[in-house]
mmCIF file of C-alpha atoms in Angstrom:
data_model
loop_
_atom_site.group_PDB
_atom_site.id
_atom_site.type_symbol
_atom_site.label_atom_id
_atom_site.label_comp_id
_atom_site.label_asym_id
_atom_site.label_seq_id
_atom_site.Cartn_x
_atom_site.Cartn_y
_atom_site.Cartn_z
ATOM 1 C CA UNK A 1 22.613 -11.772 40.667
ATOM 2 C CA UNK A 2 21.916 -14.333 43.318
ATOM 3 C CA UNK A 3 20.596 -17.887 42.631
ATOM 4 C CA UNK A 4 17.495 -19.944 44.427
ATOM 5 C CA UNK A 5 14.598 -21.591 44.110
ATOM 6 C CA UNK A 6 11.832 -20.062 43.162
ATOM 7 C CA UNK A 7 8.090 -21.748 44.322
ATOM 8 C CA UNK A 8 5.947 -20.372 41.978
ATOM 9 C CA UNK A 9 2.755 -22.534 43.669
ATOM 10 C CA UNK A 10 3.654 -21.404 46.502
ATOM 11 C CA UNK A 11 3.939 -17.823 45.636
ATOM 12 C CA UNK A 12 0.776 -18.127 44.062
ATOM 13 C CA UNK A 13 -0.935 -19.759 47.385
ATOM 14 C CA UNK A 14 0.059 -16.892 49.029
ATOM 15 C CA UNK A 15 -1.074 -13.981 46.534
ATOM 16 C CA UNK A 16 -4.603 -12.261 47.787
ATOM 17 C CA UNK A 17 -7.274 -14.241 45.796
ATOM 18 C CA UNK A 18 -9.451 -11.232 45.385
ATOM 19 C CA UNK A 19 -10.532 -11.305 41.461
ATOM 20 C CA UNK A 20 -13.542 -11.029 40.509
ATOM 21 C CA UNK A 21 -14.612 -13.204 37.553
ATOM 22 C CA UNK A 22 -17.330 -11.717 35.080
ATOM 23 C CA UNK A 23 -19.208 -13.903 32.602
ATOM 24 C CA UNK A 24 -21.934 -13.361 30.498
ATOM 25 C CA UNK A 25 -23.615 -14.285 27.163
ATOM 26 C CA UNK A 26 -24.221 -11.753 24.225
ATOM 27 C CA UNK A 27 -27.070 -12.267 22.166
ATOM 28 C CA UNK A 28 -29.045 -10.897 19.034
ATOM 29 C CA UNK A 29 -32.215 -9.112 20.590
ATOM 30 C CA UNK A 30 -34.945 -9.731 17.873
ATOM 31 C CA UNK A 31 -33.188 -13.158 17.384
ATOM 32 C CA UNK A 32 -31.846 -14.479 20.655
ATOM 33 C CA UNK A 33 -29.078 -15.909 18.304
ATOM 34 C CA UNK A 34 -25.570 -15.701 19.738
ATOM 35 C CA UNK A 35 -23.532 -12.987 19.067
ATOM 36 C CA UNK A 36 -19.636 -13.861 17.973
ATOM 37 C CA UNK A 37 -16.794 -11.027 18.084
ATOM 38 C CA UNK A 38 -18.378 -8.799 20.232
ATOM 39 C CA UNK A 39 -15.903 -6.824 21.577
ATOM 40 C CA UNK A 40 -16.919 -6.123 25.451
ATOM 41 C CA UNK A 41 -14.694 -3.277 26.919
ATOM 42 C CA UNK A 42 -14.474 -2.718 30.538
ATOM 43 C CA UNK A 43 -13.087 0.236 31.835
ATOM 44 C CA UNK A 44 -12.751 2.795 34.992
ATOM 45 C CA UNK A 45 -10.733 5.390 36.299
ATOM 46 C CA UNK A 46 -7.473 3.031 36.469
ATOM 47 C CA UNK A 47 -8.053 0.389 34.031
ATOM 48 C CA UNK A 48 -8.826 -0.880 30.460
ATOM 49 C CA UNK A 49 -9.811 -4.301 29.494
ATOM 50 C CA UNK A 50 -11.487 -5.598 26.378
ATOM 51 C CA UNK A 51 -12.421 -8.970 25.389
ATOM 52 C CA UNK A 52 -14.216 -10.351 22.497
ATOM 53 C CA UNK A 53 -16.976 -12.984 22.517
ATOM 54 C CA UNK A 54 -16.632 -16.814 21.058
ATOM 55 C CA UNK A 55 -18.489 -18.039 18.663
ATOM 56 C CA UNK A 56 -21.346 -19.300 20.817
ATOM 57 C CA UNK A 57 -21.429 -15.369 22.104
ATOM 58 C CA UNK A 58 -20.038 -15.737 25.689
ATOM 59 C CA UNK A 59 -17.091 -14.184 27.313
ATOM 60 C CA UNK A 60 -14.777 -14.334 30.695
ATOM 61 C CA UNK A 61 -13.130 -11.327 32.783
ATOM 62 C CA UNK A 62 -11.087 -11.406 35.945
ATOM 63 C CA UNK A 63 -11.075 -7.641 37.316
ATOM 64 C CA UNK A 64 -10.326 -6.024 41.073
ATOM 65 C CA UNK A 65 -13.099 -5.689 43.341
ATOM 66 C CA UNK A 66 -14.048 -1.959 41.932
ATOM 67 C CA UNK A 67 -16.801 -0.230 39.974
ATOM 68 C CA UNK A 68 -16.801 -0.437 36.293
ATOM 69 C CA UNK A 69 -18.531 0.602 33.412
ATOM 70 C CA UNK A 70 -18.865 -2.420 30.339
ATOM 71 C CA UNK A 71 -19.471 -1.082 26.633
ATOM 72 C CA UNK A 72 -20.455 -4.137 24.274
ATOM 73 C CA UNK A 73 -19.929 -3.004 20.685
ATOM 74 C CA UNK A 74 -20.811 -5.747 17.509
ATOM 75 C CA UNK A 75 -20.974 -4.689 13.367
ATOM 76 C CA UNK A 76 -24.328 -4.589 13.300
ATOM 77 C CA UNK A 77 -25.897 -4.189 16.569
ATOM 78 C CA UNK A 78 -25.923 -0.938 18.563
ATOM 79 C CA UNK A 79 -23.719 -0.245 21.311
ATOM 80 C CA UNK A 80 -25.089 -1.091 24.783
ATOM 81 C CA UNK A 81 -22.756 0.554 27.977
ATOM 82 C CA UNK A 82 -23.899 -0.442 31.156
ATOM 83 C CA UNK A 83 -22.713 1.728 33.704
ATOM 84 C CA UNK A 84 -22.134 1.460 37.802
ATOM 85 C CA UNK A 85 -21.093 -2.039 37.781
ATOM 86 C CA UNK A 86 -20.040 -3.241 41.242
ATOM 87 C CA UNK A 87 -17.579 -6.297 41.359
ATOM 88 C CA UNK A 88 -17.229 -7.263 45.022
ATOM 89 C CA UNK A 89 -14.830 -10.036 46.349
ATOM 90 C CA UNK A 90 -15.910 -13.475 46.752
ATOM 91 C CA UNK A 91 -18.836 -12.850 44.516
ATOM 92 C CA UNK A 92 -19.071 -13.342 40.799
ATOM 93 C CA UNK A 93 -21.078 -12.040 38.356
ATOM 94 C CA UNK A 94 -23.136 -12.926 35.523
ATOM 95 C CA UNK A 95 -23.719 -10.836 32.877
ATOM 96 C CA UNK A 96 -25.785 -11.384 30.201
ATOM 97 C CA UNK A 97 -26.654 -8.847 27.454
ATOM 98 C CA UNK A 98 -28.865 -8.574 24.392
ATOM 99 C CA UNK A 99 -27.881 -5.762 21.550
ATOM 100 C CA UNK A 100 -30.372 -4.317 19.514
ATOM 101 C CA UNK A 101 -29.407 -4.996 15.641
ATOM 102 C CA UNK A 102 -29.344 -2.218 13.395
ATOM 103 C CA UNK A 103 -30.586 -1.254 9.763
ATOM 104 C CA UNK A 104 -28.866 -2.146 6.971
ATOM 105 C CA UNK A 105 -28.547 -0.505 3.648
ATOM 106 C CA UNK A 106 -26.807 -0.803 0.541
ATOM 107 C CA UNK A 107 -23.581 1.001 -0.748
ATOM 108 C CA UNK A 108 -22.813 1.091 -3.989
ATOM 109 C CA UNK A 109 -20.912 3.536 -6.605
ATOM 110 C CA UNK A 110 -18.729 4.112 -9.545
ATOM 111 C CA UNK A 111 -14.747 3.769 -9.531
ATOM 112 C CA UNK A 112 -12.818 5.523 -11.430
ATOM 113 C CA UNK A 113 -8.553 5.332 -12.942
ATOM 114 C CA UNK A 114 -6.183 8.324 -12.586
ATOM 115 C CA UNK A 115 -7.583 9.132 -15.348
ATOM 116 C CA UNK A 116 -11.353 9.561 -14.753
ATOM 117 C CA UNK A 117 -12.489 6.319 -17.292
ATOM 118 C CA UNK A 118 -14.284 3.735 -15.490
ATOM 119 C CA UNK A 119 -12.250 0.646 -13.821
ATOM 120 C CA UNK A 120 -13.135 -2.961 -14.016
ATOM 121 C CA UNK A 121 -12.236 -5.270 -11.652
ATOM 122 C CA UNK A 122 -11.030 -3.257 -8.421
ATOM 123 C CA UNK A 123 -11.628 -4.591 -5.221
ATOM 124 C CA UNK A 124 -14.097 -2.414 -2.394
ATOM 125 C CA UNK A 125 -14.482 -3.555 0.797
ATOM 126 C CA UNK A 126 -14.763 -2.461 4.526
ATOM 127 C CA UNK A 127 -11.829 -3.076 6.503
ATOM 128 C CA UNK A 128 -12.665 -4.954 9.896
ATOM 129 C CA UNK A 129 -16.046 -6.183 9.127
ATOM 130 C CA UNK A 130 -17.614 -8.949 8.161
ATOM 131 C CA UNK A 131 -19.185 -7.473 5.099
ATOM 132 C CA UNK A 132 -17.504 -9.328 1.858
ATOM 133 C CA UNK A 133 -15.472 -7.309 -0.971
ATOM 134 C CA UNK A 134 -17.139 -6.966 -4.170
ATOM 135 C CA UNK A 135 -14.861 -6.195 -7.403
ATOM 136 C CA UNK A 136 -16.354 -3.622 -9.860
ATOM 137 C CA UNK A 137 -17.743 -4.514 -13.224
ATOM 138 C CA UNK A 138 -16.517 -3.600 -16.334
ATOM 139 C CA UNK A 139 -18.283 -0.349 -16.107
ATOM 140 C CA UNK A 140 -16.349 0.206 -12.796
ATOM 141 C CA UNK A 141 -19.763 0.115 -10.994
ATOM 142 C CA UNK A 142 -20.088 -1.640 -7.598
ATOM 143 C CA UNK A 143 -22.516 -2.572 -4.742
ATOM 144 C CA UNK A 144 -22.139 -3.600 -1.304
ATOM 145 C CA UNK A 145 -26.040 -5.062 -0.704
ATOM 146 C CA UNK A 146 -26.104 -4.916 2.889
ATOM 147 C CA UNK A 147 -24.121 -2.769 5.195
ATOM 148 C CA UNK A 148 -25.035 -2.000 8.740
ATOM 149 C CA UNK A 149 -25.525 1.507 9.701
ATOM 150 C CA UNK A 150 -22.577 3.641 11.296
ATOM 151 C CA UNK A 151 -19.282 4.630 10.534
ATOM 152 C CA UNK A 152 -16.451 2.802 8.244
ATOM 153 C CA UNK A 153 -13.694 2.875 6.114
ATOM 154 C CA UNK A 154 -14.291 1.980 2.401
ATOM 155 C CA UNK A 155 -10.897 0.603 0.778
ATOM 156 C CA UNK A 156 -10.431 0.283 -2.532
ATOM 157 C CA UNK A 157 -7.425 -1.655 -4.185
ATOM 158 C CA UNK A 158 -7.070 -1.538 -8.805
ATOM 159 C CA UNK A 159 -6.281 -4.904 -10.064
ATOM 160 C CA UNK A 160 -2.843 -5.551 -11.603
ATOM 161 C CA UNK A 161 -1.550 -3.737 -13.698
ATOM 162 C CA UNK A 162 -1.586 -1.065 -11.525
ATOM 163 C CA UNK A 163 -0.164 1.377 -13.699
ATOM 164 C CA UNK A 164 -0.449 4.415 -12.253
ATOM 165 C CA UNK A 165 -3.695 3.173 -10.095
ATOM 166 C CA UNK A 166 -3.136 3.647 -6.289
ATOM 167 C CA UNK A 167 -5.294 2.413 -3.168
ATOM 168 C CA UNK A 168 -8.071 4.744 -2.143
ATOM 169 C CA UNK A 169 -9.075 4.905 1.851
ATOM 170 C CA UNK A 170 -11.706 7.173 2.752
ATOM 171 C CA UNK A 171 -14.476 7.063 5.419
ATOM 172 C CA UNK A 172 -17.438 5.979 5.213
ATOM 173 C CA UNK A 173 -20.899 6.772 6.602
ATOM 174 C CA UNK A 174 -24.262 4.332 6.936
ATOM 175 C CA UNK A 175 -27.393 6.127 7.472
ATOM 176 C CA UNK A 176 -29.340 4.824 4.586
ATOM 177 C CA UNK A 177 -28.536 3.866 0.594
ATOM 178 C CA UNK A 178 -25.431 5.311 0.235
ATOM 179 C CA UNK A 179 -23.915 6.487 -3.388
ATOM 180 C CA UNK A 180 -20.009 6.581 -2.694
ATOM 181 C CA UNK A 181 -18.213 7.106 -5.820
ATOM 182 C CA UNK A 182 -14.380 6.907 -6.023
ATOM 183 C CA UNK A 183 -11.807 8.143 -8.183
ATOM 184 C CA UNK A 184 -8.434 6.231 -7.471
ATOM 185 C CA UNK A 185 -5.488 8.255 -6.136
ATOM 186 C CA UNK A 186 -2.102 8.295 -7.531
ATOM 187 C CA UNK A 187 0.405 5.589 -7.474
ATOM 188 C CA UNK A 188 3.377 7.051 -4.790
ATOM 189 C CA UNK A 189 6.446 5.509 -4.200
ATOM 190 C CA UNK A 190 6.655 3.883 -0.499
ATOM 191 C CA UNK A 191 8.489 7.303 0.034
ATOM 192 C CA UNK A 192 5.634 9.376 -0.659
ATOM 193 C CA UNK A 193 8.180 11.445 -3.009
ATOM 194 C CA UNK A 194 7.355 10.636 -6.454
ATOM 195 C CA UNK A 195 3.844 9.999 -7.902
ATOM 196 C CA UNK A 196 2.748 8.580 -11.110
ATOM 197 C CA UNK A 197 0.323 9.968 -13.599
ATOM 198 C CA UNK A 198 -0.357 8.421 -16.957
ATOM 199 C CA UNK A 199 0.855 11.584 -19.908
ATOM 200 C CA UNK A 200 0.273 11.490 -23.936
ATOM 201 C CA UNK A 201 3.127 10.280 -25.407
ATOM 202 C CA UNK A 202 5.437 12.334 -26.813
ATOM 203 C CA UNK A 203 8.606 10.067 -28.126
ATOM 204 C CA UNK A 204 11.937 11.427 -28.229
ATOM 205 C CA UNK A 205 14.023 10.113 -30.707
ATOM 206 C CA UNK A 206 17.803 9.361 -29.736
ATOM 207 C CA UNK A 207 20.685 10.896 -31.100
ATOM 208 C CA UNK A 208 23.873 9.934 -29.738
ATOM 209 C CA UNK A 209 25.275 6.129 -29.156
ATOM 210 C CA UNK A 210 26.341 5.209 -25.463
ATOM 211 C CA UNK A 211 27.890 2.245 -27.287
ATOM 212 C CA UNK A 212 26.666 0.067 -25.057
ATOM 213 C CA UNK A 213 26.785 -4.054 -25.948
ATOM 214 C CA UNK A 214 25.650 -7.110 -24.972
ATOM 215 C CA UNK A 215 23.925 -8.729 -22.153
ATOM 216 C CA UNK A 216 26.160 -7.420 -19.251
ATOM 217 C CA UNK A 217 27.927 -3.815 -19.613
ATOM 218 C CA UNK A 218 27.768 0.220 -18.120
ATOM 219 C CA UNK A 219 28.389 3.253 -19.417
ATOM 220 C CA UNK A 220 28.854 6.381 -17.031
ATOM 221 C CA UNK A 221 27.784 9.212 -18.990
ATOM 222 C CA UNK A 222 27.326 13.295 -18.147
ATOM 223 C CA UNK A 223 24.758 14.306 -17.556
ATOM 224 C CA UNK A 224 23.490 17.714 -19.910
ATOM 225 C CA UNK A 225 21.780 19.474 -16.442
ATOM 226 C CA UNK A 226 21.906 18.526 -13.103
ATOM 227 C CA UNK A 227 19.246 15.727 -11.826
ATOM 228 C CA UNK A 228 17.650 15.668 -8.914
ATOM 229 C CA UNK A 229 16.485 12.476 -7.337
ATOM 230 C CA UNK A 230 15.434 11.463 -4.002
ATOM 231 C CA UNK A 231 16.651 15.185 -2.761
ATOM 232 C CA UNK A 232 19.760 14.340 -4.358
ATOM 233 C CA UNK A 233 22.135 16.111 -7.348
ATOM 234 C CA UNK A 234 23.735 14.147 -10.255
ATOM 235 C CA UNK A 235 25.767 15.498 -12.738
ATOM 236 C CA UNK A 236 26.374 11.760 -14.151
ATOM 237 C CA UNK A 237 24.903 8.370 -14.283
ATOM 238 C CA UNK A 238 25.775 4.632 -15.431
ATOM 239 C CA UNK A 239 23.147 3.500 -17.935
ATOM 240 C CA UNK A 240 22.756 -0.518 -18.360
ATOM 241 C CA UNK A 241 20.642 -3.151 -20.303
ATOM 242 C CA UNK A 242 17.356 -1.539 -18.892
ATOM 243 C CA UNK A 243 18.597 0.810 -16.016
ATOM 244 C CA UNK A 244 19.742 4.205 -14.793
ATOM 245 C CA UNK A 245 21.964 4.016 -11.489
ATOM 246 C CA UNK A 246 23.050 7.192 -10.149
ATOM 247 C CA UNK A 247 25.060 5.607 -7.652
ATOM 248 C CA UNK A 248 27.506 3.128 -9.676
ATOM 249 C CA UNK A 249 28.334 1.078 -13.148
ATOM 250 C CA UNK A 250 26.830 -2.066 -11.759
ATOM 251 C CA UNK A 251 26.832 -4.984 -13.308
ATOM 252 C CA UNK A 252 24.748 -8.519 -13.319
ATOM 253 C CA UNK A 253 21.963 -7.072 -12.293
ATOM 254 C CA UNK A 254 19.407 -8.470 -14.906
ATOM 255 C CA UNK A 255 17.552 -10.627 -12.432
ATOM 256 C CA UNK A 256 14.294 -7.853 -11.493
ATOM 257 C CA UNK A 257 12.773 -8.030 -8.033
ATOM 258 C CA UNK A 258 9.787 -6.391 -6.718
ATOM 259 C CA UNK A 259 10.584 -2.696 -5.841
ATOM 260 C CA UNK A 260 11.041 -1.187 -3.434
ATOM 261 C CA UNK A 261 14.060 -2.783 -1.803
ATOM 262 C CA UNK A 262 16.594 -2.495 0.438
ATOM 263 C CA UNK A 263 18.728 -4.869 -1.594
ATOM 264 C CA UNK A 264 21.026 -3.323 -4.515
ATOM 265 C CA UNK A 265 20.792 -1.858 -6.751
ATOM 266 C CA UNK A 266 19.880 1.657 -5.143
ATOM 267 C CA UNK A 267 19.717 4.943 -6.514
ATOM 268 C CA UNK A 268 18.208 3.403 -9.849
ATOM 269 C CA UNK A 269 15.447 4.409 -12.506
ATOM 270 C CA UNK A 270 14.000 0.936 -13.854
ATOM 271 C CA UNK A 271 12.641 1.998 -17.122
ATOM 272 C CA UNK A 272 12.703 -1.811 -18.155
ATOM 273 C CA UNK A 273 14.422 -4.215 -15.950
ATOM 274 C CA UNK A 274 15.098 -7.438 -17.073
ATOM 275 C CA UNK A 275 17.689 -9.467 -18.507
ATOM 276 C CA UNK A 276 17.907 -7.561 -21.807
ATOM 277 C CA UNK A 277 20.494 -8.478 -24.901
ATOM 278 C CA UNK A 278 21.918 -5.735 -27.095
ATOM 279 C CA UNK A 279 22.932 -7.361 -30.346
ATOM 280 C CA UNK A 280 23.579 -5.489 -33.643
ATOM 281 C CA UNK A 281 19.498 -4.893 -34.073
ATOM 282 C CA UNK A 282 19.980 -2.871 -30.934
ATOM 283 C CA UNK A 283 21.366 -0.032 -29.624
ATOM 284 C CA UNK A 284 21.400 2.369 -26.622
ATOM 285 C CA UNK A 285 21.197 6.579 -27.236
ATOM 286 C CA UNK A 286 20.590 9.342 -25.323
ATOM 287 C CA UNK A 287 19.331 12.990 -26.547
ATOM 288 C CA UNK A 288 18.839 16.437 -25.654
ATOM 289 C CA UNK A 289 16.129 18.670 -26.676
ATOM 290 C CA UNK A 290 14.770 22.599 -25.537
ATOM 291 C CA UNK A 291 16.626 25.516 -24.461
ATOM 292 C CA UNK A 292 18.460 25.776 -21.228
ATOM 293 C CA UNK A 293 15.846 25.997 -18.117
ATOM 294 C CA UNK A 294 13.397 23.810 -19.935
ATOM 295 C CA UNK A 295 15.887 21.108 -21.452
ATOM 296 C CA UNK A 296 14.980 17.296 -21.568
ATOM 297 C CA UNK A 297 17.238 14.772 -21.430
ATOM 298 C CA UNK A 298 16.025 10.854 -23.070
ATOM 299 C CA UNK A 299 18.060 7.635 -22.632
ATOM 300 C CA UNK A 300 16.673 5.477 -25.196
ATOM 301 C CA UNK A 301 17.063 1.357 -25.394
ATOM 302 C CA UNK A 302 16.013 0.744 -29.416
ATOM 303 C CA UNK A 303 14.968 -3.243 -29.942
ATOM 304 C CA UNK A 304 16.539 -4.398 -26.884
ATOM 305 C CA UNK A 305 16.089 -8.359 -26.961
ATOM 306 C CA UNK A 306 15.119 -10.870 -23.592
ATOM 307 C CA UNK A 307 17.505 -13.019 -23.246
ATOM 308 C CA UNK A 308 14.942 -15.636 -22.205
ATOM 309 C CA UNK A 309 13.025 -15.139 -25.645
ATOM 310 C CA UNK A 310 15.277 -13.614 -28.750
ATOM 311 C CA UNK A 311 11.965 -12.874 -30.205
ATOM 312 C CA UNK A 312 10.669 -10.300 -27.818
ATOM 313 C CA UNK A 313 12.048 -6.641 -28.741
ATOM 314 C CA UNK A 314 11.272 -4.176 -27.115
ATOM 315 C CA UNK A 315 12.211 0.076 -27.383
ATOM 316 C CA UNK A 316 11.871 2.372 -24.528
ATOM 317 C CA UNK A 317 13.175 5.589 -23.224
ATOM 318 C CA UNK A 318 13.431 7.175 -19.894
ATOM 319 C CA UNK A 319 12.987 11.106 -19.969
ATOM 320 C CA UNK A 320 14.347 13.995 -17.400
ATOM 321 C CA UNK A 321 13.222 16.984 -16.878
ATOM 322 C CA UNK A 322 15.200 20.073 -16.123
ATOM 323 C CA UNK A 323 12.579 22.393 -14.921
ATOM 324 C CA UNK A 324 9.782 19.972 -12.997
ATOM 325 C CA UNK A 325 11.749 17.015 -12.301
ATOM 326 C CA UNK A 326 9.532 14.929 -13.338
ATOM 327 C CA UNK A 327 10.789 11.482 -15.177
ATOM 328 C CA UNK A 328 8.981 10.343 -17.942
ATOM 329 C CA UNK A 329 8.837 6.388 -19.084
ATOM 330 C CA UNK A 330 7.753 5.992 -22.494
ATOM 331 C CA UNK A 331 7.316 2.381 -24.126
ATOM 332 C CA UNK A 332 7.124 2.177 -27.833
ATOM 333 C CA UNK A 333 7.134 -1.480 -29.123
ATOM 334 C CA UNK A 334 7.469 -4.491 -27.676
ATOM 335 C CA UNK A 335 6.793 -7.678 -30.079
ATOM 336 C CA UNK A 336 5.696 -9.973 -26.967
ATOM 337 C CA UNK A 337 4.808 -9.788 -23.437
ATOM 338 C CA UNK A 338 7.421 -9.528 -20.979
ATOM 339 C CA UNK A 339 7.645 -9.121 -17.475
ATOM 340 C CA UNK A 340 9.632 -6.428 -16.035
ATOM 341 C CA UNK A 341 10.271 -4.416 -12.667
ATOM 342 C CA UNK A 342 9.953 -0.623 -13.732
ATOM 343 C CA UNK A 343 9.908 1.644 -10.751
ATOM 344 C CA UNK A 344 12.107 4.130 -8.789
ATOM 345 C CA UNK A 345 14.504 3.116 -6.005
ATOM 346 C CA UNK A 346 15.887 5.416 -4.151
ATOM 347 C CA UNK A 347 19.149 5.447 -2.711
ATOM 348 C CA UNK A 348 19.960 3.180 0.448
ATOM 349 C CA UNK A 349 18.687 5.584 3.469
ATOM 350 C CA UNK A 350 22.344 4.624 5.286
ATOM 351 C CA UNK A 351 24.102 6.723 2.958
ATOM 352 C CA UNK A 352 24.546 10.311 4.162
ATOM 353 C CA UNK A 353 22.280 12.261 1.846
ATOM 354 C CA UNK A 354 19.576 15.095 2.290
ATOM 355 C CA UNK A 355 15.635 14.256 2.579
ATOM 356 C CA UNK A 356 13.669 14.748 -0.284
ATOM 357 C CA UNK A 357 10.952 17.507 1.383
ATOM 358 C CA UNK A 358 7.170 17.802 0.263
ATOM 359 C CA UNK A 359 7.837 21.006 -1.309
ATOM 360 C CA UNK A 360 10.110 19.817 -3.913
ATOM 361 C CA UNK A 361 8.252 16.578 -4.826
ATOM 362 C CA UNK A 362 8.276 15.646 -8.671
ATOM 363 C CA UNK A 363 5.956 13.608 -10.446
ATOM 364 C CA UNK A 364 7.138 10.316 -11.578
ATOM 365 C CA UNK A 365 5.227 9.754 -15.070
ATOM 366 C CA UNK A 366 4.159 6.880 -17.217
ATOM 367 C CA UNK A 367 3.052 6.685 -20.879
#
């Protein structure tokens, strides 16, 4: 490494000045109104360059002396490409275009839960236009009024709670009034490895005490088969006020976060996270039920307490399947509303474990 001086006017002085500058104004051909965020893409054999118009439709491009060929693209206009375009050195060029605006139609359809019912208040829109999101009425029917013709994708997000509701994506093609009904996709875990799907409930009623007190304790119990989760097998776990951690007895963790995390705990089942209270009202069970092969296997928390409120109860179980894998979270009572993180986490990806694998991917399920 040497040191110096380094005269970057100087340097620049020096350089061959042989840029050609390019500007030009885009504007609205039955209108002669100003086009903004027209994207205006200049390309040939040995370069790329786009840039997008301002707001009173112009734009600015520096290029080599060459030939080049300009595509000019807007939402609602049609794409003009002008071919052959010779930049020459010392001369600069103006280049002014008009696009030709297109059709518009409407879009409008019916969205649907997990379940098939109708759902109110889910958000559709068209990623990367200007065309505003509309939320679906209580019959889960929508409309977009006006949407340019050509090609799109149509996003649509459920309104908390979620439940089992995930995001739909899908494309999306303009050619005239366009009926695009949607039926919401499964909730997955950021994983793609488990799924949710709303089931009839079907409670299982506990049967033997973890003995389990308190606002802070663990148990480690056996488990009756082994579980797989996340690719991984148990033959225990460490139930808590609210949790099942494969990993470890942890306690003090009653304070819920948004899931997934990277921060502990890992390796968890959140059938009910909060800050729960186990007083003599309450208790903590687990039970077995089936044959071997097709055994299930419930940890139930009966009139667990929030420590924030002594007046909210609330009983719920967490259910494992031997022969799907499939985890069931069942909520009976609760005497209030509460707020709760109830999810999977998997275990930290640091720790030396096997990849879960499409082919083996259980249902996570919610009743």
């Amino acid at each position: 490494m040497g040191r110096g001086k380094l005269d970057i006017l100087a340097s620049v002085d020096k350089a061959p000045h042989t840029a050609v500058t390019v500007t030009g104004k885009v504007t609205d051909k039955a209108t002669g109104a100003p086009l903004p965020n027209v994207t205006v893409k200049v390309t040939n054999d040995t370069r790329n360059r786009s840039v997008t118009t301002g707001s009173d439709g112009s734009y600015r491009v520096s290029l080599p002396p060459d030939t080049y060929s300009f595509s000019l693209s807007a939402y609602g206009s049609t794409t003009d490409t002008l071919s052959g375009v010779e930049l020459t050195t010392g001369q600069p060029l103006t280049q002014n275009v008009a696009l030709t605006p297109v059709t518009t139609h409407s879009v409008s359809g019916t969205v649907l839960d997990v379940t098939g019912k109708p759902l109110a208040k889910a958000t559709v829109s068209l990623p990367g236009t200007p065309v505003d999101a509309v939320t679906t009425a209580a019959d889960g029917t929508y409309t977009l009024p006006k949407v340019a013709e050509g090609a799109y994708t149509l996003r649509v997000s459920p309104a908390a709670p979620l439940i089992c509701n995930g995001t739909y994506s899908g494309d999306l093609k303009v050619d005239g009034a366009e009926t695009a009904d949607v039926k919401l996709p499964n909730r997955t875990d950021a994983g793609g490895t488990y799924s949710c799907a709303p089931v009839a409930s079907s409670w299982i009623k506990g049967a033997t005490n973890t003995g389990l007190t308190t606002d802070e304790d663990a148990r480690t119990i056996s488990l009756p088969f082994p579980v797989k989760y996340y690719g991984v097998t148990y033959t225990s776990a460490s139930v808590t006020t609210g949790l099942v951690n494969f990993l470890q007895p942890r306690l003090g963790d009653y304070a819920n976060t948004a899931l997934p995390t990277a921060a502990k705990p890992n390796g968890v089942v959140a059938a009910f996270w909060d800050d729960l209270v186990l007083d003599k009202k309450s208790s903590v069970q687990t039970a077995v039920s089936g044959k071997t092969g097709t055994r299930t296997f419930a940890v139930v928390w009966n009139n667990a307490s929030i420590a924030a409120d002594s007046s909210v109860r609330i009983t719920f179980e967490a259910v494992f399947d031997e022969a799907t894998g499939a985890i069931t979270l069942q909520y009976k009572t609760a005497s209030a509303p509460a707020h709760c993180s109830a999810a999977a986490q998997r275990p930290p990806a640091s720790r030396t474990r096997p990849a879960p694998t499409a082919s083996a991917t259980p249902s996570t399920r919610a009743s």
